[in-house]
XYZ file of C-alpha atoms in Angstrom:
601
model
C -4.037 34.448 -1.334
C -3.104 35.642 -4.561
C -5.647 35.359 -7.433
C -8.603 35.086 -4.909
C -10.436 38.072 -3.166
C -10.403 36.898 0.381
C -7.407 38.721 2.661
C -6.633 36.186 4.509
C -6.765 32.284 5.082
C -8.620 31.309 8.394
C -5.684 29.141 9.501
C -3.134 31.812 8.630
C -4.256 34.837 11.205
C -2.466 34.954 14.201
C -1.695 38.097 17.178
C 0.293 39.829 14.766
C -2.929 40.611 12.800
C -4.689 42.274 15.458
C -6.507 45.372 14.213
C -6.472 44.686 10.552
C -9.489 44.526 8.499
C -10.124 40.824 6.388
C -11.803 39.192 4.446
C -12.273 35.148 4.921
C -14.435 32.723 2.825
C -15.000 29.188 4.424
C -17.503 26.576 5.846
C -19.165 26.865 9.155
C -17.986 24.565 11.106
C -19.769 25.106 14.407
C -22.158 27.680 15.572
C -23.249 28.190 19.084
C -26.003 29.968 20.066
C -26.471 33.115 17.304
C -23.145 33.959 19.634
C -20.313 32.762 17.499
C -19.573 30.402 14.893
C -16.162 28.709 13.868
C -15.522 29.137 10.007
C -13.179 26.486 8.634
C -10.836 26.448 4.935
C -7.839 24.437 3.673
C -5.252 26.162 6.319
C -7.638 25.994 9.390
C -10.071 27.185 12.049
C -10.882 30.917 13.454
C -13.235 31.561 15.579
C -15.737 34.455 14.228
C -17.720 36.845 16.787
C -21.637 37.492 15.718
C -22.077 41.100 16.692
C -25.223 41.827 18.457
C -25.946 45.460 18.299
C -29.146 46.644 16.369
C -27.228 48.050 13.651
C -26.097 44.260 12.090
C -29.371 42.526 12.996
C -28.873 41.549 9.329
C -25.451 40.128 10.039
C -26.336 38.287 12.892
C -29.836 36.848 11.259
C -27.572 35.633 8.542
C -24.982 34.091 10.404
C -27.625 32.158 13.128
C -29.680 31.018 10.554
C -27.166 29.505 8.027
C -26.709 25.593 8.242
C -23.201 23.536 9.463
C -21.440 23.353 6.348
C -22.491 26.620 4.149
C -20.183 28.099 2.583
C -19.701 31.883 3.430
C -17.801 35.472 3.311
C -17.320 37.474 6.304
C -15.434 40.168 7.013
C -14.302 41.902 10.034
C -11.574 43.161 12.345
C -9.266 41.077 13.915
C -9.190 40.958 18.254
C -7.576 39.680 20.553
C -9.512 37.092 22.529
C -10.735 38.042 26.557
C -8.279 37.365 29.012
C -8.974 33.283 30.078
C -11.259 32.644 26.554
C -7.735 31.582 24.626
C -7.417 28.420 23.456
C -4.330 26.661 23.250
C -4.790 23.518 21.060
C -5.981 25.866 18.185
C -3.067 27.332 16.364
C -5.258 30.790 15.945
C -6.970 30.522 19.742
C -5.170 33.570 20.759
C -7.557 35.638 18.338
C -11.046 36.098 16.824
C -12.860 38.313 14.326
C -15.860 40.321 14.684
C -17.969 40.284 11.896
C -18.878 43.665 10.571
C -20.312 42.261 6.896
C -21.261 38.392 5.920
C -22.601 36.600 3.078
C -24.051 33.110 2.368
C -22.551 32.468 -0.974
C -24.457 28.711 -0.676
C -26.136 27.183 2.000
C -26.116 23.580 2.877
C -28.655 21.155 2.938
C -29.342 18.261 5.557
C -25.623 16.467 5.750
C -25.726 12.496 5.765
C -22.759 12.262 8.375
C -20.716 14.754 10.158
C -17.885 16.228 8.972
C -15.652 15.603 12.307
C -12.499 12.941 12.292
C -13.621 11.342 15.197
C -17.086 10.721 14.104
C -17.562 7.034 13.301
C -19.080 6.824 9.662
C -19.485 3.629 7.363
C -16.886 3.286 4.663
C -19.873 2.919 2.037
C -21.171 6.423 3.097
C -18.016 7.916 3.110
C -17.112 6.618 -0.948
C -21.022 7.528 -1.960
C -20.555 10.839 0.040
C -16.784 11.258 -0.758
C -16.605 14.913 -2.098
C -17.695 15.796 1.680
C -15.227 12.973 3.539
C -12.616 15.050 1.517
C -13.530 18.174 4.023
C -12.059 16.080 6.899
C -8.756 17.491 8.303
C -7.008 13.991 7.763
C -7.860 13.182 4.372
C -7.479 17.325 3.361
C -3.954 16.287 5.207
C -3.246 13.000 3.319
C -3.702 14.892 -0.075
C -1.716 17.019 0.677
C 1.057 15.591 2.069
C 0.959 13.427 -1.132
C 0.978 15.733 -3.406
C 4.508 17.117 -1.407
C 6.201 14.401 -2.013
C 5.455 13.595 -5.561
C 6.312 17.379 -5.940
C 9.579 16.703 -4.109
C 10.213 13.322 -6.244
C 9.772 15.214 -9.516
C 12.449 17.590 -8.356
C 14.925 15.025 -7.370
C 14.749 12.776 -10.613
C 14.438 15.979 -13.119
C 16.325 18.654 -11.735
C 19.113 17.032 -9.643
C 19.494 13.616 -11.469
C 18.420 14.223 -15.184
C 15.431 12.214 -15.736
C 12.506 12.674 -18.486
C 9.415 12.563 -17.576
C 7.121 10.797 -20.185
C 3.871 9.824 -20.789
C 3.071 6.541 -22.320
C 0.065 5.102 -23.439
C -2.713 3.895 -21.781
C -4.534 1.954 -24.562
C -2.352 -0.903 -25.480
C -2.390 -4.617 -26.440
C -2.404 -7.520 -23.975
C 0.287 -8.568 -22.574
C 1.414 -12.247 -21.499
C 1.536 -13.294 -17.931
C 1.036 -11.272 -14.653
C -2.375 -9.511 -13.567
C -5.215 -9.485 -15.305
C -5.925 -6.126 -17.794
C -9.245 -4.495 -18.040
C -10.199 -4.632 -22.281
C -11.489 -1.789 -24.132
C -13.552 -2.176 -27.101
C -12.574 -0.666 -30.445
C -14.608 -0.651 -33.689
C -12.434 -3.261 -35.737
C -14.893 -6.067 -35.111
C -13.289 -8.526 -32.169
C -10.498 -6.124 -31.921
C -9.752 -4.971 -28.312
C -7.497 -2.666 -26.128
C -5.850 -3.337 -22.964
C -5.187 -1.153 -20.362
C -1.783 -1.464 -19.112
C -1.038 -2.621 -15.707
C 1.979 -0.930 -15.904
C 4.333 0.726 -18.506
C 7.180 -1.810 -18.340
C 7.428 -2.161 -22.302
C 7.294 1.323 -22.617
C 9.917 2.516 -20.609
C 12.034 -0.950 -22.124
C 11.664 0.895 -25.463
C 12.017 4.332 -24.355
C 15.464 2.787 -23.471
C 16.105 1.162 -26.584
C 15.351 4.697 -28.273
C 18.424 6.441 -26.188
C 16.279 8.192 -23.342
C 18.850 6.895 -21.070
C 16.492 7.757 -17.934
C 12.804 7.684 -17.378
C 10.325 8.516 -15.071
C 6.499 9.125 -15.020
C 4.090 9.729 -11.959
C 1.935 6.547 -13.769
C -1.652 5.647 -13.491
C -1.736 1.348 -13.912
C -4.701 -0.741 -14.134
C -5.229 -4.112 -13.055
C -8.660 -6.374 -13.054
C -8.287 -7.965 -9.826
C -11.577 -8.728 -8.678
C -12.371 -7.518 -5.192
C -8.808 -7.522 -3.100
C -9.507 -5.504 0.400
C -6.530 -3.440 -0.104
C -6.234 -3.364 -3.968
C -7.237 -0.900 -6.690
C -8.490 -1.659 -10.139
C -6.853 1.556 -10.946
C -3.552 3.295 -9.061
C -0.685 5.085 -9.466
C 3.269 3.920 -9.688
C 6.140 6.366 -9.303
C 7.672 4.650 -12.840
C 11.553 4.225 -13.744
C 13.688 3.219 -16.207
C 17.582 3.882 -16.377
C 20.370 2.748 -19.011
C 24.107 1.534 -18.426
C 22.667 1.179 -14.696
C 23.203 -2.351 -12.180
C 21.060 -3.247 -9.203
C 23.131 -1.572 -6.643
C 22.948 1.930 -8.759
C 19.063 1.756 -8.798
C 18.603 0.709 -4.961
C 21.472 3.741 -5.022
C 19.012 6.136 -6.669
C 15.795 4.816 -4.709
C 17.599 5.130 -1.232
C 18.659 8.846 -2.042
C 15.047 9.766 -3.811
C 13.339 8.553 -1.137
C 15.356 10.433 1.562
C 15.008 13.765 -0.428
C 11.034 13.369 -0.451
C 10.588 11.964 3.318
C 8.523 14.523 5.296
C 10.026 16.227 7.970
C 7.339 15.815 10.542
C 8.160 11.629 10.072
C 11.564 11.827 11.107
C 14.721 10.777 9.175
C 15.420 7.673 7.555
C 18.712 6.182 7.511
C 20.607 4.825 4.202
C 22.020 2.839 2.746
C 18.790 0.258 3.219
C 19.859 -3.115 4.619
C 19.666 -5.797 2.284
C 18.535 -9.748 2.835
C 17.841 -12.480 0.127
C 14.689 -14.056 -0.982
C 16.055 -17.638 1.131
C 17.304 -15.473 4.316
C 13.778 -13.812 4.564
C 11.647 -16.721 3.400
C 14.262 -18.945 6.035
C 13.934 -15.983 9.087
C 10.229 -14.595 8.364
C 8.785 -17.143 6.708
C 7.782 -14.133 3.873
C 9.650 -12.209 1.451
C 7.825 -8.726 2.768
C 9.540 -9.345 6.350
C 8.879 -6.981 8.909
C 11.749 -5.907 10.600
C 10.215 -3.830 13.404
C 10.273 -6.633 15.182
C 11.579 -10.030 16.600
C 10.279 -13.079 16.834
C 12.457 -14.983 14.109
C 11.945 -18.442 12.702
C 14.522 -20.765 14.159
C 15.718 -24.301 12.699
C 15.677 -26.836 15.048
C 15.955 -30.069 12.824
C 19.791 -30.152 14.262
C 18.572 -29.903 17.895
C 15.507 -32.456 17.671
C 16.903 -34.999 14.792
C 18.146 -37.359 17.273
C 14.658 -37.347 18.923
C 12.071 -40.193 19.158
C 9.650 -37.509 17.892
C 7.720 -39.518 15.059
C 6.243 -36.499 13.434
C 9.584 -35.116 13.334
C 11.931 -37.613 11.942
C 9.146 -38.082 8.975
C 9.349 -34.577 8.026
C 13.405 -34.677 8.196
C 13.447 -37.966 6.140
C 12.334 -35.414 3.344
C 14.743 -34.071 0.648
C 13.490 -30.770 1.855
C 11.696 -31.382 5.309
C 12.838 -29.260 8.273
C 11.320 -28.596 11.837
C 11.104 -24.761 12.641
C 9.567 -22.928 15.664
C 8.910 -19.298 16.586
C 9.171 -18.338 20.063
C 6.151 -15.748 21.326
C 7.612 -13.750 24.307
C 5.399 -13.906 27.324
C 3.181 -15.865 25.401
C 1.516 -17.478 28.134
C 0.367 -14.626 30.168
C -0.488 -12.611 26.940
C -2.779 -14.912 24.637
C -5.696 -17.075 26.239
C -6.981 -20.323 25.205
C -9.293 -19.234 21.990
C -5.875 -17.102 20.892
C -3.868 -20.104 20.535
C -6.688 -22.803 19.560
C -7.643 -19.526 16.409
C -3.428 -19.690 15.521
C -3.301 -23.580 15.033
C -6.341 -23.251 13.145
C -5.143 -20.849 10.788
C -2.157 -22.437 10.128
C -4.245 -25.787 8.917
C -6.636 -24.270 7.331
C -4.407 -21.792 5.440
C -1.365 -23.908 4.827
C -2.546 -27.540 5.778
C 0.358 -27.062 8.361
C -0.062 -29.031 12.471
C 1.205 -26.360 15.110
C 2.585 -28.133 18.547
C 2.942 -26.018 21.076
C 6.079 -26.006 23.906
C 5.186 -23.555 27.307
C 7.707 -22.915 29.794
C 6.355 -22.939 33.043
C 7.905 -20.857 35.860
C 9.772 -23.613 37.267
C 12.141 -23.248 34.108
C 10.788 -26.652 33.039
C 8.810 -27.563 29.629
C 5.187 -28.259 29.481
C 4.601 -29.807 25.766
C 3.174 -33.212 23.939
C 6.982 -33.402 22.718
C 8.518 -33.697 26.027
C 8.343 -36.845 26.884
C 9.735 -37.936 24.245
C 13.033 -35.486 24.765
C 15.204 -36.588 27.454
C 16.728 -33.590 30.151
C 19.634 -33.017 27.914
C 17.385 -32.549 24.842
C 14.962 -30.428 26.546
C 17.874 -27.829 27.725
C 19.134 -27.818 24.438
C 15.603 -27.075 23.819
C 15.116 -24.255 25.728
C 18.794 -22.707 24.783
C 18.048 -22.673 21.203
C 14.942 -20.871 21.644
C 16.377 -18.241 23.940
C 13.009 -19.631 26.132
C 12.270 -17.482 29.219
C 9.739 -18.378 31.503
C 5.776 -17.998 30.435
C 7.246 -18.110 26.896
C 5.170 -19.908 24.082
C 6.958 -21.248 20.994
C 5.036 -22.728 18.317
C 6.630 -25.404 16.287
C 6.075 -26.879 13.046
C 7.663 -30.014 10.945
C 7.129 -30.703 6.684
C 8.589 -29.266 3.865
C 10.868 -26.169 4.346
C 8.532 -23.503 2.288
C 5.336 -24.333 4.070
C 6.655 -24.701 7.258
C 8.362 -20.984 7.061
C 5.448 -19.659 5.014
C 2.598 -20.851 7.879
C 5.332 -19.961 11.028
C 5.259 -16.094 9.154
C 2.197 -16.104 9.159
C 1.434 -16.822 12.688
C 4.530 -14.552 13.637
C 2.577 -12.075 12.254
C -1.072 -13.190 13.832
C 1.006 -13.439 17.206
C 2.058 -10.182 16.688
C -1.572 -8.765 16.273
C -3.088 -10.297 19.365
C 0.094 -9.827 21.898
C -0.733 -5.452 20.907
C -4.279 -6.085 21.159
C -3.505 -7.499 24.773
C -1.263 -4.330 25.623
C 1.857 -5.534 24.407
C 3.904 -2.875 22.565
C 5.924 -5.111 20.073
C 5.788 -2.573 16.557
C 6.817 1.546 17.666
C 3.936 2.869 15.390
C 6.559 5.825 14.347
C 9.174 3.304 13.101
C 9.671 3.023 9.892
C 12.062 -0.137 8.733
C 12.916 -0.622 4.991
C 14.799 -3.162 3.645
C 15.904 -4.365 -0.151
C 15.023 -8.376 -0.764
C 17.324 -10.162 -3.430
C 18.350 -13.159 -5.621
C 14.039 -13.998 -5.494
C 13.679 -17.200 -8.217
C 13.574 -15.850 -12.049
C 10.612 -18.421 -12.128
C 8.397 -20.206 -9.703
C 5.920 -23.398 -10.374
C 2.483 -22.632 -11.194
C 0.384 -22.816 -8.665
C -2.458 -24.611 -11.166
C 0.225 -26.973 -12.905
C 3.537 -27.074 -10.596
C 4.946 -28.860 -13.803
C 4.923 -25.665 -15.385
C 6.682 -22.699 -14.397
C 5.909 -18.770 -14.425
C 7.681 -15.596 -13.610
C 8.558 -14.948 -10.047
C 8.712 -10.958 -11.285
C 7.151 -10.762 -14.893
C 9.102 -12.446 -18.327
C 11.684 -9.263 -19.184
C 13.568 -9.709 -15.767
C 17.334 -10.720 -16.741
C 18.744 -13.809 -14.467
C 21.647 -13.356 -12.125
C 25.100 -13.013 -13.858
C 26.357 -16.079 -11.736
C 23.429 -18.426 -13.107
C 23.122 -17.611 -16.520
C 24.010 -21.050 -18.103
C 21.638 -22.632 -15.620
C 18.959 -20.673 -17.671
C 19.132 -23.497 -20.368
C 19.955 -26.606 -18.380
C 17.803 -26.314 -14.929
C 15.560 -22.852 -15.278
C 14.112 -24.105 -11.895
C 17.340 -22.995 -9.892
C 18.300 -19.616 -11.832
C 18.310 -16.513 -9.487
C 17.231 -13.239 -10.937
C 18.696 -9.822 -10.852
C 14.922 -8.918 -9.278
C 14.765 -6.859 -6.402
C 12.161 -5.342 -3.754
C 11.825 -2.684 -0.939
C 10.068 -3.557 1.886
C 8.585 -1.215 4.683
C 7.584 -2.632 7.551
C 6.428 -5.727 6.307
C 4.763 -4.208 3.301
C 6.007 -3.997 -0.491
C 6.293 -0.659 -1.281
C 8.269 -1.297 -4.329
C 9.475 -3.974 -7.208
C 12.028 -3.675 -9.532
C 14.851 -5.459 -11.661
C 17.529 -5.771 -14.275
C 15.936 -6.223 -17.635
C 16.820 -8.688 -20.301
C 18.631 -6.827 -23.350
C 19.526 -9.865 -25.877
C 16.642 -10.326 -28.092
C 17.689 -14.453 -28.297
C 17.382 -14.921 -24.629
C 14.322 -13.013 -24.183
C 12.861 -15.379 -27.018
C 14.307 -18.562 -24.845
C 12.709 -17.684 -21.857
C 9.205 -16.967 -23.684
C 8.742 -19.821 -25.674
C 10.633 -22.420 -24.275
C 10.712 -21.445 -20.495
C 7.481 -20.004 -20.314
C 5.565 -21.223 -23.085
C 4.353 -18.253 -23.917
C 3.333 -17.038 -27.683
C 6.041 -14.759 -28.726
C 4.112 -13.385 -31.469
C 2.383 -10.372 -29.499
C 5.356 -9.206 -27.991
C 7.156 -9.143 -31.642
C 7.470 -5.532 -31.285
C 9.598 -5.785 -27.943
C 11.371 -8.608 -29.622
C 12.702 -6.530 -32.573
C 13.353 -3.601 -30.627
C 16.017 -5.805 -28.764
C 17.615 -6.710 -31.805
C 18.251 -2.973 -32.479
C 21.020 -2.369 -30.195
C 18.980 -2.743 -27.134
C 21.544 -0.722 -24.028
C 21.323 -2.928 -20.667
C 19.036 -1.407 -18.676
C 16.877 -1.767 -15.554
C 14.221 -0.210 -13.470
C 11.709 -0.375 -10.927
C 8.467 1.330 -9.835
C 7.299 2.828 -6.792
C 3.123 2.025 -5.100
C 2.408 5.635 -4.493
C -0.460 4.672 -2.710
C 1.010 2.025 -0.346
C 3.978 4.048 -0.165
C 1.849 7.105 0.733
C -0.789 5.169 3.404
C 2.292 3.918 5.116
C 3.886 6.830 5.774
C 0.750 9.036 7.621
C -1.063 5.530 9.047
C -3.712 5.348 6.990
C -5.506 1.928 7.468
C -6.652 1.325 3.880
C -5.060 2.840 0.471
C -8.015 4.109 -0.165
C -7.796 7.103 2.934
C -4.813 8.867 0.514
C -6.759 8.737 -2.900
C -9.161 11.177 -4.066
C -11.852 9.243 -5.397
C -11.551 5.553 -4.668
C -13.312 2.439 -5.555
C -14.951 0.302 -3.562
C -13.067 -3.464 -2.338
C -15.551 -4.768 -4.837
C -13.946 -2.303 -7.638
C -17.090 0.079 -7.533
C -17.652 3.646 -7.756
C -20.216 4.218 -5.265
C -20.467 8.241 -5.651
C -21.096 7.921 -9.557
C -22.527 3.952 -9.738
C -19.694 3.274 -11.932
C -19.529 0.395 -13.782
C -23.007 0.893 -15.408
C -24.805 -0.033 -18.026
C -24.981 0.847 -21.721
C -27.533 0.470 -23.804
C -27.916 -1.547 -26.749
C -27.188 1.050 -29.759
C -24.189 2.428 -27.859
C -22.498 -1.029 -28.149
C -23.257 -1.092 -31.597
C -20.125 0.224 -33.371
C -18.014 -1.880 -30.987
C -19.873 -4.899 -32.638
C -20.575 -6.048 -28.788
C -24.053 -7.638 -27.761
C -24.641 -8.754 -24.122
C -25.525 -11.905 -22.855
C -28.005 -11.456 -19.998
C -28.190 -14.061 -17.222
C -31.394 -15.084 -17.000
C -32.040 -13.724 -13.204
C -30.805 -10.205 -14.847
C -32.948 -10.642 -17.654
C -36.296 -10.897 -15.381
C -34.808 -8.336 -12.919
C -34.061 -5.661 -16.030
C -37.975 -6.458 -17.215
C -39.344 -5.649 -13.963
């Protein structure tokens, strides 16, 4: 309370207060009756007492009268409540205050939505309207509880661990590769800014000038289009370290992210467990697995390759073909008809990938299109490889080893979904599982033109130590010294080992990537400067943040959010600019027609 001229927060008063005089400034919350209202701040609730006696008619006019939602001062003495009138789920329901003086500093007009948690409002309202939606307990919370840990992060790097925190730039030049970056006009005719979506050749030079370790709480742009759960603009917990290898940094992360955890979420165990890109690609079918749960991908090419199964000995007559299955546990009695028909579907629509089912009925034996083509011995070798109980559904697929895993994670994951939504408890909601992926591919074919390759991680990530000469004879099998975290299925973070040698940095632009050197000269020279091996990663804040108080969207732990479709529906941002405002930035805009009669009119 220092600095302000209230006495007291509402949330703070308690027994011990009883008899003291204060002074609280709020919103009303509730008011019932001209008898009482509840008056709400940051900290909390307390319930105020309207006094009725002739001599503060004024007071209690006031108080009646003034709309849900004004803002006001009382003050008054603290009681204790009537024997029976306490209430327990409020931390200050042992007490009230009778008003004695009150003031409506600003009164409130008609609201558009209530300001109550468990009133259902539309996510539109709540961005147009979003400077109320921030009253709400859980967003006030989710703020909060942000702003504690980035507090507690800043301590950890700077004061315990000697880090700098810097500011880099946020108008820069384009970068190859990666996300798309928003432009900004400047007024050197057909000259333009980019906004960076991250500062990764920063913090590379901040290295190369002797900084030795970096960090910045960094705001990152990225022109995505509309994403559901994506930001065109959001914020990275940024670092950079010299003389440093991968184990040191998933070292640093593990202990940084122990010192910031909140209390109230338990403890989290280090050092993370580890699994590589294959393993998690091979086991989950993704390389975000989540770990809360079972459910694994199992190879069964050994099991069913001496089959009659057509299907399946075309797919294993493939350099890379493979037949894989995930078993659902109590499949049967959990997911109906429409569940399983929507899971094949998905899987050929979103991977071009044939499901075939395999239900084991309760007299142990197999109901499937595949049996009779399996002989008894086949079948229990079947069932043993699966770990099959009885009512068990395993979904199997056969093709080329990356779909196959990549549509079986998928459904693992769909499975997942509708198995909770029938009462199944598979995920603890409190649980939270992190996990480091490795070795991921230093480059991947382009989805476009598979004959050309891009970055698995983005073009300064140095390969793995063991693979280095395959760099320059078969690029397509180098590992990288790239590595993620993972919480509970979700990337929370992305990092690597960074290449130092100016000549190989130059290889893997031009003649790996095919990329114009030219606009990242500056990088290029700096490398040739004795360049210290370094590496780094960066933190989502946001993800990080939404995962940790169960927030269904990103946008429930940022301020002021944009829309999915990258709008800002409380200001109308983007907007328009007229004509002579564009002028210095030598920019003239071509109207679709449709806009042109629709601007007219």
């Amino acid at each position: 309370n220092s600095f302000v001229t209230r006495t007291n927060t509402c949330g703070e008063l308690r027994s011990a207060h009883v008899g003291q005089e204060v002074t609280l400034y709020g919103w009303i919350q509730y008011q019932r009756q001209g008898l009482f209202l509840v008056l709400r701040d940051f900290q909390g609730l307390i319930q105020i007492i309207i006094p009725q006696d002739e001599a503060h008619a004024h007071v209690k006019k006031l108080l009646s009268n003034a709309p849900v939602e004004s803002v006001v001062r009382v003050t008054g003495i603290v009681s204790p409540r009537p024997p029976g009138q306490e209430n327990p789920k409020m931390p200050t329901g042992d007490i009230e205050v009778k008003a004695e003086t009150a003031e409506v500093l600003n009164s409130c007009k008609k609201l558009p939505f209530e300001i109550k948690d468990f009133i259902k409002k539309s996510e539109a309202l709540r961005m147009q309207y979003r400077y109320l939606d921030l009253r709400s307990f859980q967003l006030q919370y989710n703020l909060r509880l942000r702003s504690q840990i980035v507090m507690r992060m800043r301590e950890y790097l700077c004061n315990l661990h000697g880090f700098v925190d810097v500011e880099t730039p946020t108008l820069f030049k384009r970068t190859p590769g990666g996300a798309k970056e928003f432009l900004v006009p400047s007024r050197e005719a057909g000259k333009f800014y980019s906004l960076p979506q991250s500062p990764q050749q920063f913090k590379q030079l901040l290295m190369v000038g002797g900084l030795d370790r970096y960090f910045q709480v960094a705001r990152c742009y990225r022109d995505e289009g509309s994403r559901p759960d994506r930001q065109p603009e959001f914020t990275q917990i940024d670092i950079e370290m010299s003389f440093v290898d991968q184990a040191g940094i998933q070292r640093l992360i593990e202990g940084l992210l122990q010192y910031s955890w909140p209390e109230e979420r338990g403890s989290i165990m280090t050092p993370f467990p580890s699994m590589t890109y294959e393993e998690a690609l091979a086991d989950y079918g993704t390389d975000k697995p989540d770990t809360r749960f079972g459910m694994k991908i199992m190879d069964l090419s050994d099991v069913l390759q001496r089959s009659d199964v057509q299907f399946v000995q075309n797919a294993l007559s493939y350099p890379r073909g493979t037949v894989k299955a995930i078993c659902i546990p109590q499949g049967v009695r959990y997911l109906k008809n429409k569940d399983l028909e929507s899971l094949k579907e998905s899987a050929k629509s979103q991977f071009n990938q044939e499901i075939m089912e395999v239900i084991r009925r309760p007299d142990g034996s197999l109901k499937s299109l595949l049996t009779k083509f399996l002989d008894e011995k086949q079948q229990s070798e079947l069932i043993q490889a699966l770990n099959m109980q009885v009512d068990d559904l395993v979904l199997l697929a056969a093709g080329e080893h990356k779909q196959v895993c990549s549509a079986l994670g998928s459904l693992r994951l769909e499975s997942a979904d509708l198995l909770e939504a029938s009462g199944l408890v598979l995920r603890d909601p409190s649980a939270f599982h992190f996990l480091w992926v490795v070795d991921f591919p230093l480059f991947l074919p382009k989805e476009e033109n598979p004959a050309e390759l891009e970055s698995a991680h983005h073009p300064f990530t140095a390969p793995h130590p063991s693979d280095t000469s395959l760099l320059y004879s078969d690029p397509t099998k180098v590992r990288s010294q790239h590595y993620d975290l993972v919480l509970n299925g979700n990337e929370v973070g992305g990092g690597s080992i960074r290449i130092h040698n100016a000549e190989q940095q130059r290889f893997v632009l031009e003649k790996v990537l095919k990329e114009d050197s030219e606009v990242l000269s500056h990088l290029l020279e700096a490398l040739e400067f004795g360049a210290p091996p370094h590496g780094g990663i960066a933190l989502g804040l946001d993800r990080l943040v939404s995962l940790i108080v169960h927030a269904p969207s990103i946008r429930d732990v940022i301020a002021f959010p944009k829309s999915f479709r990258g709008r800002d529906l409380m200001g109308s941002a983007p907007d328009y600019v007229p004509p002579e405002e564009l002028e210095p930035y030598h920019i003239q805009v071509s109207w679709p027609l449709e806009e042109k009669e629709a601007k007219k009119n």
